[in-house]
Coordinates of C-alpha atoms and ligand atoms in Angstrom, one line a residue:
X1 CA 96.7 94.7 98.9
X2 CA 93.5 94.1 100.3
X3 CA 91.6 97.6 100.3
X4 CA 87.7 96.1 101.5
X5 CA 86.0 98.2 103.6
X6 CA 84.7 95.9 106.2
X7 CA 81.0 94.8 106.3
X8 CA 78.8 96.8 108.7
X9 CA 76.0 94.4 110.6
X10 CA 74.3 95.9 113.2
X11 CA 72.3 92.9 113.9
X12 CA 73.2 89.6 113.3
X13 CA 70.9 87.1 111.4
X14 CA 70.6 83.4 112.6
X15 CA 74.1 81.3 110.8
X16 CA 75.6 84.4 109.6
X17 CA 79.1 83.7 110.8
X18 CA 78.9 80.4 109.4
X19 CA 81.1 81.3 106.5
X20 CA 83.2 83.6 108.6
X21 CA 84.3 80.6 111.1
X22 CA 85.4 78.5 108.5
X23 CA 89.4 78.8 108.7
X24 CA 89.1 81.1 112.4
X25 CA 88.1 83.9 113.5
X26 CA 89.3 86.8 115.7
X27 CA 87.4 89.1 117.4
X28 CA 88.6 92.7 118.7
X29 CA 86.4 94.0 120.9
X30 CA 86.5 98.1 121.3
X31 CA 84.3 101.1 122.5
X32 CA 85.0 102.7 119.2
X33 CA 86.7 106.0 118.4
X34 CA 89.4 103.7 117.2
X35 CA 93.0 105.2 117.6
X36 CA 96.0 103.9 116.3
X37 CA 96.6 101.4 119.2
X38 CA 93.2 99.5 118.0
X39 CA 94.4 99.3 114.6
X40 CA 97.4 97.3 115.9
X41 CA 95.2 94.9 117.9
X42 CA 93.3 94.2 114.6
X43 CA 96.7 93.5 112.4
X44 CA 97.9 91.1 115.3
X45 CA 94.3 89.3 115.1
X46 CA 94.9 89.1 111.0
X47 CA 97.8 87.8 112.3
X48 CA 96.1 85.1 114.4
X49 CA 93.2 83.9 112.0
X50 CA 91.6 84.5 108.4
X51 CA 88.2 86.4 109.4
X52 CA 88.8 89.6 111.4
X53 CA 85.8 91.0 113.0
X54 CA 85.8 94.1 115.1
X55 CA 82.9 95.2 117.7
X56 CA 81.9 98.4 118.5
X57 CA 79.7 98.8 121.1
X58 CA 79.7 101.8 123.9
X59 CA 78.7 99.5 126.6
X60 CA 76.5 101.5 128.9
X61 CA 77.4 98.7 131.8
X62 CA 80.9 99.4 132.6
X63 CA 80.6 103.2 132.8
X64 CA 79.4 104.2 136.2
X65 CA 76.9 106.9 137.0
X66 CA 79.0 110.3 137.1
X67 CA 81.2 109.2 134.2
X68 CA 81.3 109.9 130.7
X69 CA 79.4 107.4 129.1
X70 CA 77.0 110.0 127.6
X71 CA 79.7 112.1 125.9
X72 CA 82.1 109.0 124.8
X73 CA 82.9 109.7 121.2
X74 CA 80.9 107.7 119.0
X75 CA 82.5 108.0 115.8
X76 CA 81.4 104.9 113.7
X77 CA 81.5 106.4 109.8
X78 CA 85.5 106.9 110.7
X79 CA 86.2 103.6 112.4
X80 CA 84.7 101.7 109.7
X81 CA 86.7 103.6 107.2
X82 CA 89.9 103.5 109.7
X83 CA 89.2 99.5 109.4
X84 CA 89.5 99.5 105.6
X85 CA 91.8 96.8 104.4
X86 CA 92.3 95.7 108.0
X87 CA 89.0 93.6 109.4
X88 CA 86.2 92.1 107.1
X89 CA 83.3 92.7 109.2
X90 CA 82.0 95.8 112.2
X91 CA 80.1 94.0 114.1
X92 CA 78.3 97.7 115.9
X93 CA 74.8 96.1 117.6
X94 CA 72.0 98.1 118.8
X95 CA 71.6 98.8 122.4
X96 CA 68.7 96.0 122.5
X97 CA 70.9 93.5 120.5
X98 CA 73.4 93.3 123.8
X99 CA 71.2 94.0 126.4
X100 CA 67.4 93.2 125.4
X101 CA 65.2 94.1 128.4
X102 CA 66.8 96.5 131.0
X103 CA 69.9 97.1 132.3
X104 CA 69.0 96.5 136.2
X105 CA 67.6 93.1 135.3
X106 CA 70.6 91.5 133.1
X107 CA 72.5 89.1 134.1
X108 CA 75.9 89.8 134.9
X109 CA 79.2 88.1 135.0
X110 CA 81.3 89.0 138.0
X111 CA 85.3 87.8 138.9
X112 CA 85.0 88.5 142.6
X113 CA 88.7 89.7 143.9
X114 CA 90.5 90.3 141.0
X115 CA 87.8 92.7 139.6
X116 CA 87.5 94.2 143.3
X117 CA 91.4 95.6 143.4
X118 CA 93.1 98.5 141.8
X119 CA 90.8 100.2 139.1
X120 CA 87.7 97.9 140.3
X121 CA 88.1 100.2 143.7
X122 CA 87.7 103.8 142.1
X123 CA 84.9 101.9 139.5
X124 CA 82.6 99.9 141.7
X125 CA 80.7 98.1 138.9
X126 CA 83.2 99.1 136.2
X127 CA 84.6 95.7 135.3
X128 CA 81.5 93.6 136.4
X129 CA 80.2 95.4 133.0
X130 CA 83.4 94.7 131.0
X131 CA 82.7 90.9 131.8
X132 CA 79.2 91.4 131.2
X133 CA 79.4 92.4 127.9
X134 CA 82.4 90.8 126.5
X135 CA 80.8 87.2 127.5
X136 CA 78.3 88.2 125.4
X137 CA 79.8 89.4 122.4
X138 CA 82.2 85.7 122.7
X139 CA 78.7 83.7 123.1
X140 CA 76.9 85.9 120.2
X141 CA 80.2 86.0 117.7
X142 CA 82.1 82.9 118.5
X143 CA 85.8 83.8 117.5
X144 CA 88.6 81.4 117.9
X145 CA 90.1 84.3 119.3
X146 CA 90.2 87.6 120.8
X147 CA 92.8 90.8 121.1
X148 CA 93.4 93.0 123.7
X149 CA 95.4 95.7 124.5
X150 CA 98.2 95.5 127.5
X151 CA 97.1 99.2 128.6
X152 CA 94.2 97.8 130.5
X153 CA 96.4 94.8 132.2
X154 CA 93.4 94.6 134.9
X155 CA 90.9 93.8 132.2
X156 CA 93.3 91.7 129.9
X157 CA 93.5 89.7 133.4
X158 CA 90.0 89.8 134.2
X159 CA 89.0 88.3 130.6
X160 CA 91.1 85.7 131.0
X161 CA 90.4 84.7 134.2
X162 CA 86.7 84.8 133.1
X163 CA 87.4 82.7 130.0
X164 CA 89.3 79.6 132.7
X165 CA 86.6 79.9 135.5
X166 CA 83.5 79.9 133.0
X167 CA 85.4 77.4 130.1
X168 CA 84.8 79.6 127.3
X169 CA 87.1 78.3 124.6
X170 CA 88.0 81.8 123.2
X171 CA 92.2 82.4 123.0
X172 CA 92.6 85.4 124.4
X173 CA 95.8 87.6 123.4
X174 CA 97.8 90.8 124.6
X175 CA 99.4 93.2 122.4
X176 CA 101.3 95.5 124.0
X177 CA 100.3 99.0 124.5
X178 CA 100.9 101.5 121.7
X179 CA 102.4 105.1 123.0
X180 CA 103.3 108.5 121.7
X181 CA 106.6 109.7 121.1
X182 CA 106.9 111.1 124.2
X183 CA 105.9 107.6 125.9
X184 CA 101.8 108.5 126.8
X185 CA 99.9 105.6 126.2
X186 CA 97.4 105.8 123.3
X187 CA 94.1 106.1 124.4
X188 CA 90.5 107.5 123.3
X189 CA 90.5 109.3 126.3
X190 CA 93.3 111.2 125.6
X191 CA 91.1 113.6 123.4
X192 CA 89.1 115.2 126.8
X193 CA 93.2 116.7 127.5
X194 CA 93.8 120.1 126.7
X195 CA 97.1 121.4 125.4
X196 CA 98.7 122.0 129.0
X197 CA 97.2 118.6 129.7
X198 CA 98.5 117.0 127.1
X199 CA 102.4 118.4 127.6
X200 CA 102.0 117.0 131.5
X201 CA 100.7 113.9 130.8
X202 CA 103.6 111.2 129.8
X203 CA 104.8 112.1 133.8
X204 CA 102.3 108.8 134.3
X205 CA 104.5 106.6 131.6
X206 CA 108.0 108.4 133.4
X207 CA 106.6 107.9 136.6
X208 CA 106.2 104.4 136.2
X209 CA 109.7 103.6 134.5
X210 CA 111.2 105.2 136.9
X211 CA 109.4 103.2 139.9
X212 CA 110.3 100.1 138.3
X213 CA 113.9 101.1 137.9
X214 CA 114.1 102.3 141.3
X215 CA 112.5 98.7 142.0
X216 CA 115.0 96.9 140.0
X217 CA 117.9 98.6 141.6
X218 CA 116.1 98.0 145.2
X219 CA 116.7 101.5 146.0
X220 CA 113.8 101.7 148.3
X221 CA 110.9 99.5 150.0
X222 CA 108.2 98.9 147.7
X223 CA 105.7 100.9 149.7
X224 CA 108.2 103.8 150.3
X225 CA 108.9 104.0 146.3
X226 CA 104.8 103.5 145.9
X227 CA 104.6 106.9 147.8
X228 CA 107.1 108.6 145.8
X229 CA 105.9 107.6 142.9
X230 CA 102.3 109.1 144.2
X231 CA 104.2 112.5 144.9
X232 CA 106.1 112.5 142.1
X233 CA 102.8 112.5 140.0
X234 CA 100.9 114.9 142.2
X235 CA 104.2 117.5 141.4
X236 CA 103.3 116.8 137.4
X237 CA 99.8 118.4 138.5
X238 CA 97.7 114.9 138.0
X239 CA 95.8 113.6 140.8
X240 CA 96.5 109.8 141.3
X241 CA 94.0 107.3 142.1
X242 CA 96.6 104.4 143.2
X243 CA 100.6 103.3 142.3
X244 CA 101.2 99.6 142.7
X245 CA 103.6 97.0 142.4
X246 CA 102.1 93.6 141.5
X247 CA 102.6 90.3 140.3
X248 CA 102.3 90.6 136.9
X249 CA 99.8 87.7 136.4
X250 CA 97.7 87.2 139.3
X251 CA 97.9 91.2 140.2
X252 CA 98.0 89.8 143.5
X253 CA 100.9 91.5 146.1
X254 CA 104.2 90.8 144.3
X255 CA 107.3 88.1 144.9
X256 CA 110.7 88.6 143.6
X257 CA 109.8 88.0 139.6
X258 CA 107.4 88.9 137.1
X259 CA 106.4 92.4 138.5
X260 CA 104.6 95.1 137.3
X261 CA 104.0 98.8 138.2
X262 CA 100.6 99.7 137.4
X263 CA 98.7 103.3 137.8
X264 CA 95.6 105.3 137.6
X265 CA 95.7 109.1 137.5
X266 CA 93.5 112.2 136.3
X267 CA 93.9 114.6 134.3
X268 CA 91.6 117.3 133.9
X269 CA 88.5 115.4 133.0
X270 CA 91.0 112.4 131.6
X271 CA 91.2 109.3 133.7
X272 CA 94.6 107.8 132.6
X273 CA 96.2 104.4 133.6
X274 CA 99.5 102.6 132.6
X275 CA 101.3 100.2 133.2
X276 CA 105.1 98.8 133.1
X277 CA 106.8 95.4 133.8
X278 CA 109.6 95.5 135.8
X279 CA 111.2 92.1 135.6
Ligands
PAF301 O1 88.6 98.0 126.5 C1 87.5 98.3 125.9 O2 87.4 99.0 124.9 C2 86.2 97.7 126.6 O3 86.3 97.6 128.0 C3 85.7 96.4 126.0 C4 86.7 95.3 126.2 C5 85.4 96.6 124.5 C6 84.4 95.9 126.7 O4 83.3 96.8 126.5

């Protein structure tokens, strides 16, 4: 058993991946405060190639102006350790390594539409600076390979639209999202909910299974089922941003296969999303 801790670099020196491409590479990218449905994105990338390299890097891009990038839990002494045995290298760059001159000034990388709906409504600029800096860490690192989580389907989609439109020859994989017993999706944001907060908030998960049973049984029209779905979570006491039934792939309005229910809620000073295929 392989019980490495994995090498910190902060920055990376000219041909220092060299050795670590040889035989492939995956790359999971994160915001830290690793939880346990990171740790499973990093065993699927052992999965997927011999070097494992994880990033940590609280990218101040993709948080806008009133949320919480300031207080995002920066916890890098336990992610390395939380990474021993499971990545070789923490790739965790300084502020000026991602984004060398300012913030206002760098280039971005935008996918018009697709970044514009659902989440991209309630974050103007959100995932602009999710494609931002994820381009970069694929130009800077290289990996055959990258692993994301199914939690953030918007972004999974984004990515790879990105990756298509701009020819980046990174693989891009889904893992599907990691939950508590009670069916809450794992998230680092689910430390900000207090202990009533915590007991109401798998209502989003239940919510969401039951819209996409109700779906399946055609109980309903989709929009009426998309408002009781809404209701249904306002009576849990969260305050929901949108419901929505979409095509799984394009997130574009749905046809008759390959949906999925997707959702955005708050929670105290949580904002929580889900989602759940229907088809
Ligand atoms: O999902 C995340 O943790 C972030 O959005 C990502 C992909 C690391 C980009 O900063």
């Amino acid at each position: 058993m392989n019980t490495a801790l994995p090498t910190l670099i902060r920055q990376l020196q000219p041909g220092q991946l060299q050795p670590w491409r040889a035989g492939g590479m995956a790359l999971v990218p994160t915001l830290g405060n690793l939880h346990r449905g990171h740790l499973q994105l990093v065993q699927q990338a052992r999965r997927l190639a011999r070097h494992v390299v994880v990033s940590i890097f609280v990218n101040p891009l993709q948080f806008g102006e009133t949320e919480d990038y300031a207080d995002y839990p920066r916890t890098l002494e336990a992610d390395v350790q939380a990474l021993q045995g499971l990545a070789d290298m923490v790739y965790a760059p300084p502020m000026e390594a991602i984004y060398p001159a300012t913030l206002q000034g760098h280039t971005r990388v935008s996918v018009p539409e697709l970044g514009e709906l659902l989440c991209g409504q309630f974050r103007p600029g959100h995932f602009v600076g999710v494609t931002t800096a994820v381009a970069i860490l694929f130009n800077l690192l290289q990996p055959d390979v990258a692993v994301f989580g199914s939690k953030d389907l918007q972004q999974l989609r984004l990515i790879q639209r990105m990756c298509g439109d701009l020819h980046i020859p990174v693989r891009v994989v889904a893992v599907p999202t990691v939950r508590e017993a009670d069916g809450l999706a794992v998230s680092s944001r689910n430390v900000y909910l207090d202990a009533q907060q915590r007991q109401a908030a798998p209502a989003l998960y239940q919510t969401l299974v039951r819209l996409a049973e109700a779906l399946r049984a055609r109980q309903a029209p989709v929009g009426v089922l998309e408002s009781r779905a809404m209701q249904a979570l306002q009576q849990a006491g969260l305050r929901p941003e949108y419901v929505s039934v979409r095509d799984g792939h394009t997130l574009a309005p749905p046809g008759d296969s390959c949906r999925v229910v997707l959702a955005a809620a708050w929670l105290g000073r949580a904002r929580l999303i889900d989602n759940v295929p229907v088809d």
